[in-house]
PDB file of C-alpha atoms in Angstrom:
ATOM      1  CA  UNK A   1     -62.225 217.168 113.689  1.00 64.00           C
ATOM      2  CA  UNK A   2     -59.342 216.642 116.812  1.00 82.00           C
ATOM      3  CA  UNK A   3     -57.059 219.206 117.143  1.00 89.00           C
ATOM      4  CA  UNK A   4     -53.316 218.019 116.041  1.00 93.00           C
ATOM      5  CA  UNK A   5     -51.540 217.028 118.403  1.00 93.00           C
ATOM      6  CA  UNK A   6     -54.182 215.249 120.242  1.00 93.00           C
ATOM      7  CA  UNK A   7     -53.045 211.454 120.914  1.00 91.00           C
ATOM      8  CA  UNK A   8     -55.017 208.317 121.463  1.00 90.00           C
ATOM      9  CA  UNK A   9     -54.648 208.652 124.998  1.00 93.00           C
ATOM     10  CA  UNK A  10     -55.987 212.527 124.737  1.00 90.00           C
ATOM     11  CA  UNK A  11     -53.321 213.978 125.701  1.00 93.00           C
ATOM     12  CA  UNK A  12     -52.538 217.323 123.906  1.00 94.00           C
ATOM     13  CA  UNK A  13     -48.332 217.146 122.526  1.00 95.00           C
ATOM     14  CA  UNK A  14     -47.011 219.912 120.949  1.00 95.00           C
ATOM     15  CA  UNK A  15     -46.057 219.363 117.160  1.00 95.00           C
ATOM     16  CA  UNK A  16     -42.551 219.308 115.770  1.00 95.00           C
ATOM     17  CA  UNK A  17     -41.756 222.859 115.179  1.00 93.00           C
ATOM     18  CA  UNK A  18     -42.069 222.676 111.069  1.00 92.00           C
ATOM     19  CA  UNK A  19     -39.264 223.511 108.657  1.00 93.00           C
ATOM     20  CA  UNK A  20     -39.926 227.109 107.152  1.00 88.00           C
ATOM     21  CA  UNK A  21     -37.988 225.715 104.179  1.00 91.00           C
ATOM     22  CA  UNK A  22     -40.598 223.051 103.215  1.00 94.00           C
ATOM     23  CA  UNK A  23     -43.557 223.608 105.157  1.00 92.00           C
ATOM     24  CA  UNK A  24     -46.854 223.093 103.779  1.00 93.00           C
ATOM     25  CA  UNK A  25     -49.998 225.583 104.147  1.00 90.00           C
ATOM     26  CA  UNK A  26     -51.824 222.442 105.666  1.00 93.00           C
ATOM     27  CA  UNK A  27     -48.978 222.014 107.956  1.00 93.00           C
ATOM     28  CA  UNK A  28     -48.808 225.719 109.327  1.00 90.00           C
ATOM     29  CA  UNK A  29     -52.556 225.408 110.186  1.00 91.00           C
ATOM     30  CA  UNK A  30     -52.105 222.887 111.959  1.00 94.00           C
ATOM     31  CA  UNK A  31     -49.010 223.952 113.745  1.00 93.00           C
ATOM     32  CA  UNK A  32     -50.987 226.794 114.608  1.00 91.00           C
ATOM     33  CA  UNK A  33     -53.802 225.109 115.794  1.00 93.00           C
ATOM     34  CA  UNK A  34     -51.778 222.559 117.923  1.00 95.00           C
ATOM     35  CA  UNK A  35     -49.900 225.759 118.774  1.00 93.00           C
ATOM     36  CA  UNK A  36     -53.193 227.723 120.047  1.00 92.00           C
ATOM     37  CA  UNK A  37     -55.031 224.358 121.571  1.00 94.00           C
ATOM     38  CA  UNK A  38     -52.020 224.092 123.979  1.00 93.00           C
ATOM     39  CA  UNK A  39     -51.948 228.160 124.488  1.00 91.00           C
ATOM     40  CA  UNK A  40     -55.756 228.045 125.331  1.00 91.00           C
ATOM     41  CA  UNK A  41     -54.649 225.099 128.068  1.00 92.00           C
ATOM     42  CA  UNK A  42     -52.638 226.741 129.347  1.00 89.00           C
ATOM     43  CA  UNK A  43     -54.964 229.288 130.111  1.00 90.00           C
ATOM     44  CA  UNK A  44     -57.640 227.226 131.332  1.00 90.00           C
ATOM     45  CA  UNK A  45     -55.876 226.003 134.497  1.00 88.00           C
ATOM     46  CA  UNK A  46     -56.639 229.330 136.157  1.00 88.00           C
ATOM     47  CA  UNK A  47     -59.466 229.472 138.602  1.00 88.00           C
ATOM     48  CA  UNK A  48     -61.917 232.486 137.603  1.00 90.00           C
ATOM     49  CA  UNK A  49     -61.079 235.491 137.051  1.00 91.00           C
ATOM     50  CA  UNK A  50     -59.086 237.005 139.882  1.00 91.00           C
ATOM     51  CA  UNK A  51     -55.986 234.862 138.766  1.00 89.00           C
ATOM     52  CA  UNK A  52     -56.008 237.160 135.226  1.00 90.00           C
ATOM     53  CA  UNK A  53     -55.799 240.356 137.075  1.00 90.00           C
ATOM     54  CA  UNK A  54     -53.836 239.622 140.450  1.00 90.00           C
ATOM     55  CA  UNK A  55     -50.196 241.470 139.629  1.00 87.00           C
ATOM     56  CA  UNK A  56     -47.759 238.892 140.943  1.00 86.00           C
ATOM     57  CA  UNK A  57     -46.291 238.913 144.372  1.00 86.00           C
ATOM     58  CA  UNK A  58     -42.841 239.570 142.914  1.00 87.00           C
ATOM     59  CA  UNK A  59     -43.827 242.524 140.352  1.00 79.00           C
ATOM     60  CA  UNK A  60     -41.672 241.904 137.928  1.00 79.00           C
ATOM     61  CA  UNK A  61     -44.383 240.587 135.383  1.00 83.00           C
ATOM     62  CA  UNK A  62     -47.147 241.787 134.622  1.00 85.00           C
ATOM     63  CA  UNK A  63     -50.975 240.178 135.512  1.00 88.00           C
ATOM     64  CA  UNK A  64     -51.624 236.930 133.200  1.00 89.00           C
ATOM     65  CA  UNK A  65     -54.509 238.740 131.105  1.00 89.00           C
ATOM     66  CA  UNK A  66     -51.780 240.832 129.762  1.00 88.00           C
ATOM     67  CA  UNK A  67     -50.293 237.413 128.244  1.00 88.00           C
ATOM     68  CA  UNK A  68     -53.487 236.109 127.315  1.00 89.00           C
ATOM     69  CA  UNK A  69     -53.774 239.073 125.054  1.00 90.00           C
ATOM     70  CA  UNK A  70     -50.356 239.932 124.034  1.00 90.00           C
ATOM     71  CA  UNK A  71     -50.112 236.304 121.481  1.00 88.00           C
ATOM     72  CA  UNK A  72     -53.114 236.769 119.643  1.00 89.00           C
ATOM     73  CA  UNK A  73     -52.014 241.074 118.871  1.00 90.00           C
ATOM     74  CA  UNK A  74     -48.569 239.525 117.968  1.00 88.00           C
ATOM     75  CA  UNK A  75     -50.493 237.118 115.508  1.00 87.00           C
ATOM     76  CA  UNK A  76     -52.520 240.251 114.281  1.00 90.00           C
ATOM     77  CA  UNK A  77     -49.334 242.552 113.787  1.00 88.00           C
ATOM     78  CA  UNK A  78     -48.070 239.512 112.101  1.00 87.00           C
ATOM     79  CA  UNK A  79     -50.693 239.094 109.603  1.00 87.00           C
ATOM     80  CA  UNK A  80     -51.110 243.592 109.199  1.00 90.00           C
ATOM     81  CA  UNK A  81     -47.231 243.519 108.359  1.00 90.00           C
ATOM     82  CA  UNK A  82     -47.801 240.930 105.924  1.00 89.00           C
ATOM     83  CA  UNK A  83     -50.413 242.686 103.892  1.00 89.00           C
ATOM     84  CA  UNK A  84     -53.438 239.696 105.037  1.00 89.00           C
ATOM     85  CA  UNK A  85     -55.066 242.320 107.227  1.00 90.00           C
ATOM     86  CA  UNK A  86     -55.359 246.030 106.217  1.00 93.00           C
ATOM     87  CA  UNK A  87     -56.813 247.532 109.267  1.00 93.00           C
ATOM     88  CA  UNK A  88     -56.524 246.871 113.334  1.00 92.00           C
ATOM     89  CA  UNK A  89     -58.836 243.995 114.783  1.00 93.00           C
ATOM     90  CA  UNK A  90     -59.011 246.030 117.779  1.00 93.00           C
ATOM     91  CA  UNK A  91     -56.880 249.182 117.839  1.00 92.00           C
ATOM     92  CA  UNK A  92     -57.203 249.711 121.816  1.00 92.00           C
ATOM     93  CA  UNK A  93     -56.697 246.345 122.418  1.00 91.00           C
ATOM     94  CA  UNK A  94     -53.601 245.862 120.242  1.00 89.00           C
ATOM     95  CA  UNK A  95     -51.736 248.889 121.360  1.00 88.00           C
ATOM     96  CA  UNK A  96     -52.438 247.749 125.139  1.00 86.00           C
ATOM     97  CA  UNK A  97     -51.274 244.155 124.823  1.00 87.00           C
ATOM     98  CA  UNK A  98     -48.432 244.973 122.017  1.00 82.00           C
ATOM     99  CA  UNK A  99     -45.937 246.109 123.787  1.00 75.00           C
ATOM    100  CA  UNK A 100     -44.488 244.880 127.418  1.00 64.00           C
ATOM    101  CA  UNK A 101     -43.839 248.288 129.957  1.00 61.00           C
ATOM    102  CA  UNK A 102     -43.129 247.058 133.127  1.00 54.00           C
ATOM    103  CA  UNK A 103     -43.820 249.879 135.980  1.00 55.00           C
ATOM    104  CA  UNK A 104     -40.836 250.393 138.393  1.00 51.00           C
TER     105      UNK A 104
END
């Protein structure tokens, strides 16, 4: 099946952020997918690797693979907190991407 979001043109538009109130399990999935497509786009517009490690030129930010990892470890410490996953995915990878330390 097409990812939500996805129009008859193909363009990829982010859902309407859905009321917590009323929202439907259906709903949230597909949020999240719609959510993740547009993540994973984002993504996707960098040219091999070298773009994933290169620190910026200003160094206040860290190198994009940190923020290619540091969503999905939030979505895991989401789902640990909530009781849905007892034990780390990855424990090295979620305590590197969990937290942002910038270096001075």
């Amino acid at each position: 099946s097409q990812c939500p979001g996805v129009c008859s043109d193909g363009a990829l538009r982010s859902l309407p952020l859905p009321n917590l109130a009323t929202v439907t399990r259906k709903a949230a999935r597909e949020y999240f997918d719609n959510s993740w497509a547009l993540y994973e786009v984002m993504f996707a517009g960098l040219n091999g690797e070298e773009p994933f490690y290169r620190p910026p030129v200003h160094g206040l930010r860290h190198p994009q693979i940190f923020y290619y990892g540091h969503t999905p470890c939030l979505y895991i410490n989401k789902l640990r907190v909530s009781g849905v996953l007892e034990k780390p995915v990855n424990a090295y990878f979620e305590s590197i991407f969990e937290v942002i330390q910038l270096q001075k």
